[in-house]
PDB file of C-alpha atoms in Angstrom:
ATOM      1  CA  MET A   1      98.687 127.425 112.309  1.00  0.00           C
ATOM      2  CA  THR A   2      96.241 127.513 109.414  1.00  0.00           C
ATOM      3  CA  ALA A   3      92.615 126.930 110.421  1.00  0.00           C
ATOM      4  CA  PHE A   4      90.764 124.331 108.361  1.00  0.00           C
ATOM      5  CA  PRO A   5      86.987 123.937 108.241  1.00  0.00           C
ATOM      6  CA  ASN A   6      85.221 121.554 110.592  1.00  0.00           C
ATOM      7  CA  PRO A   7      84.310 118.398 108.625  1.00  0.00           C
ATOM      8  CA  LEU A   8      80.859 118.329 110.233  1.00  0.00           C
ATOM      9  CA  VAL A   9      78.686 121.330 109.343  1.00  0.00           C
ATOM     10  CA  HIS A  10      74.986 121.493 110.317  1.00  0.00           C
ATOM     11  CA  GLY A  11      74.830 117.721 110.564  1.00  0.00           C
ATOM     12  CA  LYS A  12      76.280 117.230 107.099  1.00  0.00           C
ATOM     13  CA  ILE A  13      79.778 116.279 106.046  1.00  0.00           C
ATOM     14  CA  SER A  14      81.555 119.203 104.429  1.00  0.00           C
ATOM     15  CA  GLU A  15      84.021 118.561 101.654  1.00  0.00           C
ATOM     16  CA  PRO A  16      87.752 118.796 102.257  1.00  0.00           C
ATOM     17  CA  GLN A  17      89.487 122.056 101.458  1.00  0.00           C
ATOM     18  CA  LEU A  18      90.816 121.523  97.922  1.00  0.00           C
ATOM     19  CA  VAL A  19      93.007 123.364  95.452  1.00  0.00           C
ATOM     20  CA  THR A  20      92.989 122.893  91.695  1.00  0.00           C
ATOM     21  CA  ILE A  21      96.226 121.583  90.231  1.00  0.00           C
ATOM     22  CA  PRO A  22      96.291 122.920  86.665  1.00  0.00           C
ATOM     23  CA  ALA A  23      96.728 120.666  83.665  1.00  0.00           C
ATOM     24  CA  GLY A  24     100.148 120.623  82.087  1.00  0.00           C
ATOM     25  CA  TRP A  25     103.376 118.896  81.215  1.00  0.00           C
ATOM     26  CA  PHE A  26     106.161 118.425  83.753  1.00  0.00           C
ATOM     27  CA  LEU A  27     109.407 116.516  84.017  1.00  0.00           C
ATOM     28  CA  MET A  28     108.889 113.565  86.350  1.00  0.00           C
ATOM     29  CA  GLY A  29     111.746 111.837  88.137  1.00  0.00           C
ATOM     30  CA  SER A  30     115.350 112.715  88.857  1.00  0.00           C
ATOM     31  CA  GLY A  31     118.644 111.946  87.241  1.00  0.00           C
ATOM     32  CA  ASN A  32     120.540 112.351  90.514  1.00  0.00           C
ATOM     33  CA  GLY A  33     118.322 110.412  92.905  1.00  0.00           C
ATOM     34  CA  GLN A  34     117.624 106.718  93.375  1.00  0.00           C
ATOM     35  CA  ASP A  35     117.480 104.245  90.496  1.00  0.00           C
ATOM     36  CA  ASN A  36     113.690 104.060  90.718  1.00  0.00           C
ATOM     37  CA  GLU A  37     113.467 107.787  89.906  1.00  0.00           C
ATOM     38  CA  ARG A  38     114.964 107.269  86.441  1.00  0.00           C
ATOM     39  CA  PRO A  39     114.640 107.984  83.622  1.00  0.00           C
ATOM     40  CA  ILE A  40     113.411 111.556  83.810  1.00  0.00           C
ATOM     41  CA  HIS A  41     110.406 111.656  81.511  1.00  0.00           C
ATOM     42  CA  ARG A  42     107.893 114.224  80.318  1.00  0.00           C
ATOM     43  CA  VAL A  43     104.373 113.638  81.626  1.00  0.00           C
ATOM     44  CA  TRP A  44     101.043 115.344  80.975  1.00  0.00           C
ATOM     45  CA  ILE A  45      98.599 115.523  83.890  1.00  0.00           C
ATOM     46  CA  ASP A  46      94.986 116.591  83.451  1.00  0.00           C
ATOM     47  CA  ALA A  47      93.719 119.182  85.907  1.00  0.00           C
ATOM     48  CA  PHE A  48      92.528 117.719  89.200  1.00  0.00           C
ATOM     49  CA  ARG A  49      91.793 118.796  92.751  1.00  0.00           C
ATOM     50  CA  LEU A  50      93.901 117.845  95.742  1.00  0.00           C
ATOM     51  CA  ALA A  51      93.299 118.376  99.451  1.00  0.00           C
ATOM     52  CA  THR A  52      95.343 121.209 100.904  1.00  0.00           C
ATOM     53  CA  HIS A  53      96.252 119.074 103.895  1.00  0.00           C
ATOM     54  CA  GLN A  54      96.671 115.478 104.962  1.00  0.00           C
ATOM     55  CA  VAL A  55      93.523 113.846 106.394  1.00  0.00           C
ATOM     56  CA  THR A  56      93.393 114.737 110.086  1.00  0.00           C
ATOM     57  CA  ASN A  57      92.349 112.751 113.127  1.00  0.00           C
ATOM     58  CA  THR A  58      89.210 114.891 113.351  1.00  0.00           C
ATOM     59  CA  GLU A  59      88.228 114.052 109.781  1.00  0.00           C
ATOM     60  CA  TYR A  60      89.061 110.371 110.185  1.00  0.00           C
ATOM     61  CA  ALA A  61      87.113 110.136 113.460  1.00  0.00           C
ATOM     62  CA  LEU A  62      83.969 111.172 111.597  1.00  0.00           C
ATOM     63  CA  PHE A  63      84.544 108.347 109.125  1.00  0.00           C
ATOM     64  CA  LEU A  64      85.059 105.841 111.955  1.00  0.00           C
ATOM     65  CA  ARG A  65      81.874 106.976 113.651  1.00  0.00           C
ATOM     66  CA  HIS A  66      79.784 106.754 110.487  1.00  0.00           C
ATOM     67  CA  VAL A  67      80.966 103.324 109.359  1.00  0.00           C
ATOM     68  CA  GLY A  68      81.510 101.727 112.768  1.00  0.00           C
ATOM     69  CA  LYS A  69      85.120 100.883 112.045  1.00  0.00           C
ATOM     70  CA  LEU A  70      87.716 100.318 114.772  1.00  0.00           C
ATOM     71  CA  PRO A  71      90.414 103.014 115.029  1.00  0.00           C
ATOM     72  CA  PRO A  72      93.880 102.383 113.619  1.00  0.00           C
ATOM     73  CA  PRO A  73      96.979 101.670 115.704  1.00  0.00           C
ATOM     74  CA  PHE A  74      98.416 104.658 117.630  1.00  0.00           C
ATOM     75  CA  TRP A  75      94.943 106.250 117.820  1.00  0.00           C
ATOM     76  CA  ARG A  76      95.137 106.756 121.589  1.00  0.00           C
ATOM     77  CA  ASP A  77      98.872 107.461 121.735  1.00  0.00           C
ATOM     78  CA  SER A  78      99.424 111.034 122.935  1.00  0.00           C
ATOM     79  CA  ASN A  79     102.112 111.530 120.298  1.00  0.00           C
ATOM     80  CA  PHE A  80      99.579 110.980 117.518  1.00  0.00           C
ATOM     81  CA  ASN A  81      96.084 111.909 118.741  1.00  0.00           C
ATOM     82  CA  HIS A  82      95.951 115.693 118.480  1.00  0.00           C
ATOM     83  CA  PRO A  83      92.754 116.495 116.513  1.00  0.00           C
ATOM     84  CA  GLN A  84      94.680 118.372 113.807  1.00  0.00           C
ATOM     85  CA  GLN A  85      97.548 115.913 113.421  1.00  0.00           C
ATOM     86  CA  PRO A  86      97.373 113.749 110.300  1.00  0.00           C
ATOM     87  CA  VAL A  87      95.851 110.369 110.989  1.00  0.00           C
ATOM     88  CA  VAL A  88      98.538 107.645 110.984  1.00  0.00           C
ATOM     89  CA  GLY A  89      98.571 103.883 111.217  1.00  0.00           C
ATOM     90  CA  VAL A  90      96.230 103.621 108.234  1.00  0.00           C
ATOM     91  CA  SER A  91      96.780 101.007 105.573  1.00  0.00           C
ATOM     92  CA  SER A  92      96.233 101.602 101.878  1.00  0.00           C
ATOM     93  CA  HIS A  93      92.981  99.673 102.257  1.00  0.00           C
ATOM     94  CA  ASP A  94      91.898 102.064 105.032  1.00  0.00           C
ATOM     95  CA  ALA A  95      92.701 105.099 102.887  1.00  0.00           C
ATOM     96  CA  VAL A  96      90.708 103.702  99.953  1.00  0.00           C
ATOM     97  CA  ALA A  97      87.779 102.936 102.287  1.00  0.00           C
ATOM     98  CA  TYR A  98      87.849 106.526 103.543  1.00  0.00           C
ATOM     99  CA  CYS A  99      87.705 107.813  99.959  1.00  0.00           C
ATOM    100  CA  ALA A 100      84.753 105.504  99.218  1.00  0.00           C
ATOM    101  CA  TRP A 101      82.903 106.778 102.306  1.00  0.00           C
ATOM    102  CA  LEU A 102      83.631 110.402 101.408  1.00  0.00           C
ATOM    103  CA  THR A 103      82.376 109.738  97.880  1.00  0.00           C
ATOM    104  CA  ALA A 104      79.138 108.228  99.164  1.00  0.00           C
ATOM    105  CA  SER A 105      78.710 111.067 101.675  1.00  0.00           C
ATOM    106  CA  THR A 106      79.280 113.945  99.256  1.00  0.00           C
ATOM    107  CA  SER A 107      78.310 112.439  95.840  1.00  0.00           C
ATOM    108  CA  ARG A 108      81.723 113.441  94.493  1.00  0.00           C
ATOM    109  CA  PRO A 109      84.269 110.798  93.370  1.00  0.00           C
ATOM    110  CA  TYR A 110      87.142 111.074  95.828  1.00  0.00           C
ATOM    111  CA  ARG A 111      90.220 108.890  95.500  1.00  0.00           C
ATOM    112  CA  LEU A 112      93.925 108.757  96.247  1.00  0.00           C
ATOM    113  CA  PRO A 113      96.195 110.714  93.893  1.00  0.00           C
ATOM    114  CA  THR A 114      98.442 108.877  91.486  1.00  0.00           C
ATOM    115  CA  GLU A 115     102.210 109.107  91.875  1.00  0.00           C
ATOM    116  CA  ALA A 116     102.383 111.380  88.841  1.00  0.00           C
ATOM    117  CA  GLU A 117      99.626 113.658  90.150  1.00  0.00           C
ATOM    118  CA  TRP A 118     101.308 113.823  93.530  1.00  0.00           C
ATOM    119  CA  GLU A 119     104.697 114.785  92.093  1.00  0.00           C
ATOM    120  CA  ARG A 120     103.138 117.346  89.749  1.00  0.00           C
ATOM    121  CA  ALA A 121     101.347 118.894  92.743  1.00  0.00           C
ATOM    122  CA  ALA A 122     104.369 118.767  95.054  1.00  0.00           C
ATOM    123  CA  ARG A 123     106.550 120.603  92.554  1.00  0.00           C
ATOM    124  CA  GLY A 124     104.110 123.512  92.507  1.00  0.00           C
ATOM    125  CA  GLY A 125     104.832 124.292  88.864  1.00  0.00           C
ATOM    126  CA  VAL A 126     108.591 124.628  89.444  1.00  0.00           C
ATOM    127  CA  GLU A 127     110.616 122.496  87.037  1.00  0.00           C
ATOM    128  CA  GLY A 128     113.793 120.772  88.092  1.00  0.00           C
ATOM    129  CA  ALA A 129     113.924 121.852  91.753  1.00  0.00           C
ATOM    130  CA  LEU A 130     114.724 119.245  94.383  1.00  0.00           C
ATOM    131  CA  PHE A 131     112.137 120.462  96.889  1.00  0.00           C
ATOM    132  CA  PRO A 132     108.899 122.456  96.690  1.00  0.00           C
ATOM    133  CA  TRP A 133     110.791 125.613  97.708  1.00  0.00           C
ATOM    134  CA  GLY A 134     113.874 125.083  95.506  1.00  0.00           C
ATOM    135  CA  ASP A 135     117.222 123.368  96.007  1.00  0.00           C
ATOM    136  CA  ALA A 136     118.157 124.589  99.499  1.00  0.00           C
ATOM    137  CA  PRO A 137     118.501 121.602 101.882  1.00  0.00           C
ATOM    138  CA  PRO A 138     115.741 120.876 104.400  1.00  0.00           C
ATOM    139  CA  GLU A 139     118.110 121.751 107.235  1.00  0.00           C
ATOM    140  CA  SER A 140     117.788 125.371 106.112  1.00  0.00           C
ATOM    141  CA  LEU A 141     114.097 125.432 107.055  1.00  0.00           C
ATOM    142  CA  PRO A 142     113.180 127.434 110.192  1.00  0.00           C
ATOM    143  CA  ASN A 143     113.395 125.339 113.380  1.00  0.00           C
ATOM    144  CA  TYR A 144     114.143 122.198 111.397  1.00  0.00           C
ATOM    145  CA  ALA A 145     116.242 120.614 114.169  1.00  0.00           C
ATOM    146  CA  SER A 146     113.510 121.006 116.788  1.00  0.00           C
ATOM    147  CA  ARG A 147     110.505 119.891 114.709  1.00  0.00           C
ATOM    148  CA  TRP A 148     108.930 116.425 114.437  1.00  0.00           C
ATOM    149  CA  GLN A 149     110.569 115.092 117.596  1.00  0.00           C
ATOM    150  CA  THR A 150     107.998 112.487 118.660  1.00  0.00           C
ATOM    151  CA  GLY A 151     105.392 112.532 115.916  1.00  0.00           C
ATOM    152  CA  PRO A 152     103.903 114.502 113.024  1.00  0.00           C
ATOM    153  CA  GLU A 153     102.935 118.140 113.424  1.00  0.00           C
ATOM    154  CA  PRO A 154      99.341 119.356 113.270  1.00  0.00           C
ATOM    155  CA  VAL A 155      98.636 120.126 109.618  1.00  0.00           C
ATOM    156  CA  GLY A 156      99.155 123.601 108.204  1.00  0.00           C
ATOM    157  CA  GLN A 157     101.861 124.870 110.572  1.00  0.00           C
ATOM    158  CA  SER A 158     104.337 125.664 107.805  1.00  0.00           C
ATOM    159  CA  LEU A 159     103.971 127.693 104.628  1.00  0.00           C
ATOM    160  CA  PRO A 160     102.224 126.011 101.674  1.00  0.00           C
ATOM    161  CA  ASN A 161     103.895 125.387  98.328  1.00  0.00           C
ATOM    162  CA  ALA A 162     103.093 127.420  95.218  1.00  0.00           C
ATOM    163  CA  PHE A 163      99.881 125.428  94.602  1.00  0.00           C
ATOM    164  CA  GLY A 164      98.678 125.980  98.177  1.00  0.00           C
ATOM    165  CA  LEU A 165      99.472 122.522  99.571  1.00  0.00           C
ATOM    166  CA  PHE A 166     100.569 122.203 103.182  1.00  0.00           C
ATOM    167  CA  ASP A 167     103.142 119.704 104.481  1.00  0.00           C
ATOM    168  CA  VAL A 168     103.776 118.254 101.044  1.00  0.00           C
ATOM    169  CA  CYS A 169     107.074 116.307 101.169  1.00  0.00           C
ATOM    170  CA  ALA A 170     106.930 116.406 104.994  1.00  0.00           C
ATOM    171  CA  ASN A 171     105.156 115.163 108.128  1.00  0.00           C
ATOM    172  CA  VAL A 172     103.995 111.686 106.989  1.00  0.00           C
ATOM    173  CA  HIS A 173     104.277 109.467 103.961  1.00  0.00           C
ATOM    174  CA  GLU A 174     101.141 109.712 101.822  1.00  0.00           C
ATOM    175  CA  TRP A 175      99.543 106.713 100.151  1.00  0.00           C
ATOM    176  CA  CYS A 176      99.069 106.946  96.381  1.00  0.00           C
ATOM    177  CA  GLY A 177      96.613 105.006  94.249  1.00  0.00           C
ATOM    178  CA  ASP A 178      99.268 103.218  92.144  1.00  0.00           C
ATOM    179  CA  TRP A 179     100.805  99.829  92.535  1.00  0.00           C
ATOM    180  CA  TYR A 180     104.567 100.229  92.791  1.00  0.00           C
ATOM    181  CA  ASP A 181     107.147  99.088  90.248  1.00  0.00           C
ATOM    182  CA  PRO A 182     110.727 100.402  90.522  1.00  0.00           C
ATOM    183  CA  ASN A 183     111.085 100.174  86.733  1.00  0.00           C
ATOM    184  CA  TYR A 184     107.737 101.668  85.775  1.00  0.00           C
ATOM    185  CA  TYR A 185     109.192 104.919  84.443  1.00  0.00           C
ATOM    186  CA  ALA A 186     110.781 103.048  81.531  1.00  0.00           C
ATOM    187  CA  VAL A 187     107.355 102.004  80.230  1.00  0.00           C
ATOM    188  CA  SER A 188     105.069 104.692  81.661  1.00  0.00           C
ATOM    189  CA  PRO A 189     102.661 106.412  79.244  1.00  0.00           C
ATOM    190  CA  ASP A 190     103.268 110.122  78.823  1.00  0.00           C
ATOM    191  CA  ARG A 191      99.684 111.121  79.678  1.00  0.00           C
ATOM    192  CA  ASN A 192      98.092 110.552  83.080  1.00  0.00           C
ATOM    193  CA  PRO A 193     100.088 107.460  84.090  1.00  0.00           C
ATOM    194  CA  ARG A 194      98.383 105.358  86.757  1.00  0.00           C
ATOM    195  CA  GLY A 195     101.048 102.800  87.572  1.00  0.00           C
ATOM    196  CA  PRO A 196     101.270  99.087  86.736  1.00  0.00           C
ATOM    197  CA  GLN A 197      98.222  96.837  86.642  1.00  0.00           C
ATOM    198  CA  GLY A 198      99.193  94.969  89.800  1.00  0.00           C
ATOM    199  CA  GLY A 199     101.902  94.297  92.318  1.00  0.00           C
ATOM    200  CA  THR A 200     102.672  93.500  95.941  1.00  0.00           C
ATOM    201  CA  ARG A 201     103.465  97.024  97.174  1.00  0.00           C
ATOM    202  CA  ARG A 202     101.530 100.284  96.969  1.00  0.00           C
ATOM    203  CA  ALA A 203     103.275 103.513  96.065  1.00  0.00           C
ATOM    204  CA  SER A 204     103.630 106.341  98.554  1.00  0.00           C
ATOM    205  CA  ARG A 205     105.178 109.777  98.493  1.00  0.00           C
ATOM    206  CA  GLY A 206     106.378 112.447 100.872  1.00  0.00           C
ATOM    207  CA  GLY A 207     108.571 112.730 103.938  1.00  0.00           C
ATOM    208  CA  SER A 208     108.366 111.235 107.394  1.00  0.00           C
ATOM    209  CA  TRP A 209     108.631 112.689 110.883  1.00  0.00           C
ATOM    210  CA  ARG A 210     110.632 109.677 112.071  1.00  0.00           C
ATOM    211  CA  HIS A 211     113.306 109.607 109.366  1.00  0.00           C
ATOM    212  CA  HIS A 212     116.735 111.195 109.772  1.00  0.00           C
ATOM    213  CA  ILE A 213     115.954 113.362 106.719  1.00  0.00           C
ATOM    214  CA  LYS A 214     112.415 114.449 107.540  1.00  0.00           C
ATOM    215  CA  VAL A 215     111.569 116.329 104.332  1.00  0.00           C
ATOM    216  CA  THR A 216     111.925 114.423 101.100  1.00  0.00           C
ATOM    217  CA  ARG A 217     112.671 115.498  97.538  1.00  0.00           C
ATOM    218  CA  CYS A 218     109.726 115.910  95.155  1.00  0.00           C
ATOM    219  CA  ALA A 219     110.933 113.008  93.000  1.00  0.00           C
ATOM    220  CA  ALA A 220     111.610 110.550  95.840  1.00  0.00           C
ATOM    221  CA  ARG A 221     109.533 107.372  95.699  1.00  0.00           C
ATOM    222  CA  SER A 222     108.616 104.901  98.428  1.00  0.00           C
ATOM    223  CA  SER A 223     106.382 101.857  98.827  1.00  0.00           C
ATOM    224  CA  ILE A 224     105.202  99.255 101.316  1.00  0.00           C
ATOM    225  CA  PRO A 225     102.668  96.396 101.191  1.00  0.00           C
ATOM    226  CA  PRO A 226      99.115  97.775 101.187  1.00  0.00           C
ATOM    227  CA  HIS A 227      98.105  96.185 104.510  1.00  0.00           C
ATOM    228  CA  PHE A 228     100.947  97.716 106.546  1.00  0.00           C
ATOM    229  CA  GLN A 229      99.968 100.265 109.214  1.00  0.00           C
ATOM    230  CA  TYR A 230     102.917 102.471 110.154  1.00  0.00           C
ATOM    231  CA  ALA A 231     103.094 105.447 112.508  1.00  0.00           C
ATOM    232  CA  ASP A 232     104.401 107.658 109.709  1.00  0.00           C
ATOM    233  CA  TYR A 233     101.850 106.763 107.003  1.00  0.00           C
ATOM    234  CA  GLY A 234      98.794 108.888 106.221  1.00  0.00           C
ATOM    235  CA  PHE A 235      97.133 110.252 103.079  1.00  0.00           C
ATOM    236  CA  ARG A 236      95.379 113.153 101.363  1.00  0.00           C
ATOM    237  CA  VAL A 237      92.455 112.906  98.962  1.00  0.00           C
ATOM    238  CA  ALA A 238      92.029 113.927  95.334  1.00  0.00           C
ATOM    239  CA  CYS A 239      89.130 114.278  92.891  1.00  0.00           C
ATOM    240  CA  GLY A 240      88.371 115.603  89.395  1.00  0.00           C
ATOM    241  CA  THR A 241      87.839 119.266  88.513  1.00  0.00           C
ATOM    242  CA  GLU A 242      84.685 119.119  86.422  1.00  0.00           C
ATOM    243  CA  PRO A 243      81.584 120.606  88.052  1.00  0.00           C
ATOM    244  CA  GLY A 244      79.717 117.619  86.683  1.00  0.00           C
ATOM    245  CA  THR A 245      81.766 115.039  88.559  1.00  0.00           C
ATOM    246  CA  LEU A 246      78.942 114.635  91.067  1.00  0.00           C
ATOM    247  CA  LEU A 247      77.546 111.124  91.110  1.00  0.00           C
ATOM    248  CA  ALA A 248      73.842 110.468  90.676  1.00  0.00           C
ATOM    249  CA  PRO A 249      72.337 109.171  93.930  1.00  0.00           C
ATOM    250  CA  ALA A 250      71.474 105.849  92.307  1.00  0.00           C
ATOM    251  CA  THR A 251      75.178 105.137  91.749  1.00  0.00           C
ATOM    252  CA  LEU A 252      76.127 105.503  95.403  1.00  0.00           C
ATOM    253  CA  LYS A 253      76.864 102.289  97.277  1.00  0.00           C
TER     254      LYS A 253
END
């Protein structure tokens, strides 16, 4: 298992372990998947940083302690409360609140990734492949049949993708910052799309420990209402790449 830094260092909150996703064009969507993955379209994404792993129970516990918030559902369930498992049972609102707290605590503007950023990152710079590792089915992964039996795995147990991201397309669904529209690709801008202006469901990406197919394709899309709190929903955080993206103290709320 990969060791990740303790979020509390010398009484201060350390920043998540991040990797830089380079700027570039990529082909978003799939011509062979679900209708909401079409049409395939060329998208430019500016460089950004993304957490190497999904937010863990340890990291989320620090947030709960600092803001005095009640824990999410499943918090005390033994299938979900290992310190290095991804936190689950969080709504989109909870994930956004965590990003706001992390921003205020570190003076850096953290947020949820967009759908386009997430897919760009999940593909790891490989065009046209179904999965981060290529086109081989998930069942070909080592120990696939015996993994994820009663809940998500602790983060970082499997190999990362080419960009250094762990558990991408697996473990839990990850909230994105976009509203969801199944037809958005037909009208999406070709540079840094951020989803429709509104909606009733928030976009999410990635696989789920409780699904029959536990590792999803890079292009696969999902969504649920933003207040739902499911045992297979978590998130990872993103932020900009510029050294100057630190906020002045006066702007912190």
